PDB file of C-alpha atoms in Angstrom:
ATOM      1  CA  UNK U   1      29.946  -8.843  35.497  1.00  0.00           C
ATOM      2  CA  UNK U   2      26.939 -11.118  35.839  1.00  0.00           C
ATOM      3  CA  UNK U   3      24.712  -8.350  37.148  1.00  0.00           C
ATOM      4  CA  UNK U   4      25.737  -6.024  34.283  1.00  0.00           C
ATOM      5  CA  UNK U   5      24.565  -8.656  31.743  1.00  0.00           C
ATOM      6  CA  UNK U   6      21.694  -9.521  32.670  1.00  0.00           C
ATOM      7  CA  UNK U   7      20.455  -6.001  33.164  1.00  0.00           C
ATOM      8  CA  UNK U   8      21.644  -5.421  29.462  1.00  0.00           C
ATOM      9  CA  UNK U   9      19.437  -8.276  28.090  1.00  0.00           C
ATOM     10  CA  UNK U  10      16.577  -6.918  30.388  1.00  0.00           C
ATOM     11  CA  UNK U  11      17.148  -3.778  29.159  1.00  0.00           C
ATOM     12  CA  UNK U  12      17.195  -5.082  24.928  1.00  0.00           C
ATOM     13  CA  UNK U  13      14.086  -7.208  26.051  1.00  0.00           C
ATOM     14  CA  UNK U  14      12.130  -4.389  27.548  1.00  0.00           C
ATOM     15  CA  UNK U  15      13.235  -2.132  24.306  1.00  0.00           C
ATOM     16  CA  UNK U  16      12.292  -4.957  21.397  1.00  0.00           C
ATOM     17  CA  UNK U  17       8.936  -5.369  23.350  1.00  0.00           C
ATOM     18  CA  UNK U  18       8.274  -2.036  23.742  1.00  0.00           C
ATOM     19  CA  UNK U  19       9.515  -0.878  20.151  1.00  0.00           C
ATOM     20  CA  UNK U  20       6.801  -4.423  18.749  1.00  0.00           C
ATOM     21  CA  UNK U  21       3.917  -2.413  20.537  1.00  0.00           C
ATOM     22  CA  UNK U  22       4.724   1.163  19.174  1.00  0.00           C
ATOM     23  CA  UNK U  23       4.812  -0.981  15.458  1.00  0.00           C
ATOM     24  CA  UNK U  24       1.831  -2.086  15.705  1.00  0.00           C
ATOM     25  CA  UNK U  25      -0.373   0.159  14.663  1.00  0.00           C
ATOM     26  CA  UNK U  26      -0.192   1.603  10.703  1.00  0.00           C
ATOM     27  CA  UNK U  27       3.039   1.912   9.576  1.00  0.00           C
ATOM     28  CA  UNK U  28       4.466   4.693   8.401  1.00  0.00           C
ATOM     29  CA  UNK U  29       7.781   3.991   6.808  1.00  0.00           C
ATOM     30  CA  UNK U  30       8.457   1.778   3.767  1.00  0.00           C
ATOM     31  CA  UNK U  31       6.480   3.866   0.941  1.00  0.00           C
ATOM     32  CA  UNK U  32       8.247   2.744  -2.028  1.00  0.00           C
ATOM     33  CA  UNK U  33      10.159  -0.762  -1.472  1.00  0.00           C
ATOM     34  CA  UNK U  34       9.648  -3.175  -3.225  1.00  0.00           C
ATOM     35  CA  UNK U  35       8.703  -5.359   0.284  1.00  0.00           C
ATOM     36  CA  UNK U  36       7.905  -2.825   2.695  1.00  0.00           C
ATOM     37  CA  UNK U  37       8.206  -4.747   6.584  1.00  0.00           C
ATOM     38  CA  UNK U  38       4.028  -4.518   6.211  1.00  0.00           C
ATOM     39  CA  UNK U  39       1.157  -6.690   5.509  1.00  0.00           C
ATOM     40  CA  UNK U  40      -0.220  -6.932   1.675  1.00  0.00           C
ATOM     41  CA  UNK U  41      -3.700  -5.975   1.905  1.00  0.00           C
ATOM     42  CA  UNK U  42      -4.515  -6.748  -1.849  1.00  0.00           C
ATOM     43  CA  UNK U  43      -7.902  -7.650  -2.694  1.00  0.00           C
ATOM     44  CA  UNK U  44      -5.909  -9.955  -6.054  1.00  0.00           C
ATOM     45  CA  UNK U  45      -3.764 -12.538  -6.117  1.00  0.00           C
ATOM     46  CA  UNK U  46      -2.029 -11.474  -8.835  1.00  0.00           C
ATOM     47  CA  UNK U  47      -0.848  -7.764  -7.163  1.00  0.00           C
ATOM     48  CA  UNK U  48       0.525  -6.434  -3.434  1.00  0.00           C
ATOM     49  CA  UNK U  49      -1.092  -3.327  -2.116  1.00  0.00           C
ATOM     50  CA  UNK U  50       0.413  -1.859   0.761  1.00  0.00           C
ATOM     51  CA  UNK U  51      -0.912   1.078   3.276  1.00  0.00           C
ATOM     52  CA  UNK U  52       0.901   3.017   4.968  1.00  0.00           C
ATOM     53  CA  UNK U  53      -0.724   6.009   7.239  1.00  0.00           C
ATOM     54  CA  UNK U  54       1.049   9.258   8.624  1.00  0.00           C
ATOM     55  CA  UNK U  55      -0.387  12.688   9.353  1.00  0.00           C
ATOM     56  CA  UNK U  56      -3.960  11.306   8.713  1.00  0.00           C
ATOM     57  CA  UNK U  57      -2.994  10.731   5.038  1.00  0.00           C
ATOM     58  CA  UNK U  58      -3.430   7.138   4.034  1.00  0.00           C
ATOM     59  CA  UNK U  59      -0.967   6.384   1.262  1.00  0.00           C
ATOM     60  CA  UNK U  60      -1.917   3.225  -0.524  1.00  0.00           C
ATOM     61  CA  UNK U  61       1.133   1.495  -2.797  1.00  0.00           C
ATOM     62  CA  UNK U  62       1.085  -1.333  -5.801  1.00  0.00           C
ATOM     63  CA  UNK U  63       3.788  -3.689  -6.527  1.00  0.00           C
ATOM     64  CA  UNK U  64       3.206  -5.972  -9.037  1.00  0.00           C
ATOM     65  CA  UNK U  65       4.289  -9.919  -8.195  1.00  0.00           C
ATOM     66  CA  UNK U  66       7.623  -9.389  -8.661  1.00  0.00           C
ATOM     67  CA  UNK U  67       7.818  -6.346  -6.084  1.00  0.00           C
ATOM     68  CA  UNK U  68       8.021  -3.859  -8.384  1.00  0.00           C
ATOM     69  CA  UNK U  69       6.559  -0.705  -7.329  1.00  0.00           C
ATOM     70  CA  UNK U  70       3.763   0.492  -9.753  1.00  0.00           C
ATOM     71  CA  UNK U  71       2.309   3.619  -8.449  1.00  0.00           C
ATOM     72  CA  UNK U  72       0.629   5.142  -4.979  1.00  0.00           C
ATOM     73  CA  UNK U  73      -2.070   7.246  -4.421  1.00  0.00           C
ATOM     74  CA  UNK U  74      -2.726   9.160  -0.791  1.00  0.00           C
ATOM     75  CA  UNK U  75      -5.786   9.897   0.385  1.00  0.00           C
ATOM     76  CA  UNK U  76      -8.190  11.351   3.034  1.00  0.00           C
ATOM     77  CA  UNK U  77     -11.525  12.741   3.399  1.00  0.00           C
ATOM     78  CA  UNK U  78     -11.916  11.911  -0.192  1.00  0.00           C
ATOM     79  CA  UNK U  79      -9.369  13.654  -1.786  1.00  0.00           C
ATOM     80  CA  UNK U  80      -6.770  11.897  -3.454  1.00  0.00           C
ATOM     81  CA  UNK U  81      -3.514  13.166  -5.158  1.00  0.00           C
ATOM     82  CA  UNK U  82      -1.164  10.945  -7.039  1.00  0.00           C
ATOM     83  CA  UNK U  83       2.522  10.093  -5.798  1.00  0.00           C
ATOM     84  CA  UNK U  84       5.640  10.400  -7.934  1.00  0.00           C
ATOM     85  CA  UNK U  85       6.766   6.901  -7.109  1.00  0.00           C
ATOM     86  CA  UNK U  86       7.089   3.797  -9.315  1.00  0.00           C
ATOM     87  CA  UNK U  87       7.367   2.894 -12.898  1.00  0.00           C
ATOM     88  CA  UNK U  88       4.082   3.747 -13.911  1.00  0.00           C
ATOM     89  CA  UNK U  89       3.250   7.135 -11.975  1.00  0.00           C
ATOM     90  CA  UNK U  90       2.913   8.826 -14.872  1.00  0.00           C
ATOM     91  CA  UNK U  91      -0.403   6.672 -15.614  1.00  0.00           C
ATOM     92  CA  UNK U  92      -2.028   6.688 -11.996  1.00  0.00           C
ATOM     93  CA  UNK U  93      -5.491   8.758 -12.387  1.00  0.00           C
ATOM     94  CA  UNK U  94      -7.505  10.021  -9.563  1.00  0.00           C
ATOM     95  CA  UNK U  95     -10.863  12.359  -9.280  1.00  0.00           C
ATOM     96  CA  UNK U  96      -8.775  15.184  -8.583  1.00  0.00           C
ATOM     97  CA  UNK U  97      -5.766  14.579 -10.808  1.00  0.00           C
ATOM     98  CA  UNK U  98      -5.813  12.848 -14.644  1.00  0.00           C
ATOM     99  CA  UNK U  99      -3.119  10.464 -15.337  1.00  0.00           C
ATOM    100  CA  UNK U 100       0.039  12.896 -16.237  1.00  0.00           C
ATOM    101  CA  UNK U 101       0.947  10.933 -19.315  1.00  0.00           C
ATOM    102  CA  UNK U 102      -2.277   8.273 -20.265  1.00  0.00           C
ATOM    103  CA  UNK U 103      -1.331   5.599 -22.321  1.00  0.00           C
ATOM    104  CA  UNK U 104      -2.426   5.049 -26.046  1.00  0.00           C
ATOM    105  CA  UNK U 105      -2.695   1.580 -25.516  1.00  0.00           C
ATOM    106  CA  UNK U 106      -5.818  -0.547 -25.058  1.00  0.00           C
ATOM    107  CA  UNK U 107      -7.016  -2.056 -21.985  1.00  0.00           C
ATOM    108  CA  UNK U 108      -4.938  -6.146 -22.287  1.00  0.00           C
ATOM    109  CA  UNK U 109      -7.786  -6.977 -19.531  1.00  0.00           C
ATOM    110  CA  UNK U 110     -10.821  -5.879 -17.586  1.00  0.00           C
ATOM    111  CA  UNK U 111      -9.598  -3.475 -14.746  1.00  0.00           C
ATOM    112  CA  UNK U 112      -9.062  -5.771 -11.283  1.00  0.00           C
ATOM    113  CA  UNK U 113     -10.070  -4.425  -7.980  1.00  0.00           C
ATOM    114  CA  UNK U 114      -6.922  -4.170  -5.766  1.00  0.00           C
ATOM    115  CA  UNK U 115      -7.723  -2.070  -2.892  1.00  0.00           C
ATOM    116  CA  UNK U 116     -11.106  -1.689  -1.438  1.00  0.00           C
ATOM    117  CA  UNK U 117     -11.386  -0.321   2.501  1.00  0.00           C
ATOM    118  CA  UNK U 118     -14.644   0.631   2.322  1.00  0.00           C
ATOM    119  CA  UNK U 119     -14.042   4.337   1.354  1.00  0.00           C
ATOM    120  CA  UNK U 120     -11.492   4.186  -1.445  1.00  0.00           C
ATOM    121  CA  UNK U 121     -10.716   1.717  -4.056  1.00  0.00           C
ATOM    122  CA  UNK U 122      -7.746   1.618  -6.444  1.00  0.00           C
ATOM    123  CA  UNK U 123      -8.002  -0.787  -9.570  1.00  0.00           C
ATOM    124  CA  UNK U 124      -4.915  -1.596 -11.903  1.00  0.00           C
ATOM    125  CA  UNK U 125      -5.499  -2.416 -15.618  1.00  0.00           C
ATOM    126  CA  UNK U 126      -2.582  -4.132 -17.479  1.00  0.00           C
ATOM    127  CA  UNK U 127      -2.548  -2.479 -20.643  1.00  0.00           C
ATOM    128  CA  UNK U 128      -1.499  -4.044 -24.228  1.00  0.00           C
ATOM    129  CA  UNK U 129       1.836  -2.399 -24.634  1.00  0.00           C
ATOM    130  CA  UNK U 130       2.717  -4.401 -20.981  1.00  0.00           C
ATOM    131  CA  UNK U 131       2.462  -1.071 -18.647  1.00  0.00           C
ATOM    132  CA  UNK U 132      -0.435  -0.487 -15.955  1.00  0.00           C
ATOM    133  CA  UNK U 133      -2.814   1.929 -15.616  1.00  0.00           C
ATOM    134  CA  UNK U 134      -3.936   2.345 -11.869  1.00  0.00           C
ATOM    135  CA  UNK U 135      -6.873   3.981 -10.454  1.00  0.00           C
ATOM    136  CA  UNK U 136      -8.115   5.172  -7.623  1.00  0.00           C
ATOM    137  CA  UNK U 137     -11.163   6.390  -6.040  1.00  0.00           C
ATOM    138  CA  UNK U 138     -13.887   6.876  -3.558  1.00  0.00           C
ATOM    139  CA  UNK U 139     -15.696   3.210  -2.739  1.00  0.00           C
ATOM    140  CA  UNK U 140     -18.871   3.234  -4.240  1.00  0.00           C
ATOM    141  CA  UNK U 141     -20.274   0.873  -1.375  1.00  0.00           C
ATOM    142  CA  UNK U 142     -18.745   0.997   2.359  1.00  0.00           C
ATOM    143  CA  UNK U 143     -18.367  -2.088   3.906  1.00  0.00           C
ATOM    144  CA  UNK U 144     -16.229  -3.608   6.636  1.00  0.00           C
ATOM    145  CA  UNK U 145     -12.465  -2.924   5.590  1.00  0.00           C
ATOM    146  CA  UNK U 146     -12.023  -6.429   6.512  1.00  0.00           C
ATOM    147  CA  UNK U 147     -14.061  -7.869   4.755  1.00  0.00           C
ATOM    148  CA  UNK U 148     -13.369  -5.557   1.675  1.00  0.00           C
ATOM    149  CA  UNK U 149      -9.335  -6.514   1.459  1.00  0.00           C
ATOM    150  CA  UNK U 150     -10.211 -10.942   2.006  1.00  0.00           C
ATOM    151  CA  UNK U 151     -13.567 -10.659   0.144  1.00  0.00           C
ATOM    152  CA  UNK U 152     -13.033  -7.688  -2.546  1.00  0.00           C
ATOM    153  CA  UNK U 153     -16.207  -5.382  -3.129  1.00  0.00           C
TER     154      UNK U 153
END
């Protein structure tokens, strides 16, 4: 009975150590929670970015302080196409692809910087009727991706 039991907590060691390494590289599941099991890579205080990479695709989500999903973009090799998740998808503009529904309402502050990895950026804009507009694009300087999330462009 002994022998048995230690070869099952051998055998959930070996698996929880082995299942930590296959984790961590990019994640690819949580797109859309409000606290994805992944590190916040925003650029602001005042917003949570999250990445999430499958297929080659990057997918790049923003939660606002509270958790609540805004809007994601994915992209690769600088094409970017706008997800249908969070509350304001309808207002996420990319090169490719014009916000579905823009806003009538004015800018409430300067657009912030939230993402920057040295080849894309995404900024969010609160707007004056309390929605935000996000924005994504190609970085218009490449630096270390690094130094872009702790630093900001």
């Amino acid at each position: 009975m002994q022998k048995i039991s230690r070869r099952a907590l051998l055998a959930t060691l070996l698996a929880t150590c082995l299942s930590g390494v296959a984790f961590a590289g990019p994640p690819s599941t949580g797109l859309g929670q409000a606290w994805p099991n992944t590190t916040d890579v925003s650029t602001s205080p005042n917003w949570h970015v999250y990445v999430f990479t499958l297929g080659g695709i990057r997918y790049v989500q923003v939660n606002d302080l509270n958790g609540n999903v805004l809007g994601a973009v994915g992209t690769a090799g600088g094409q970017f196409i706008t997800l249908p998740i969070g509350a304001y998808s309808q207002q996420v503009s990319t090169p490719q692809q014009p916000a579905a529904s823009p806003s009538s309402a004015t800018p409430a502050a300067a657009p912030a910087t939230v993402y920057n990895d040295g080849a894309s950026t995404v900024t969010a804009t609160p707007m004056s009727d309390g929605t935000v507009q996000l924005s994504a694009a190609a970085a218009e300087s490449s630096c270390d991706p690094i130094d872009c999330n702790i630093k900001g462009p």
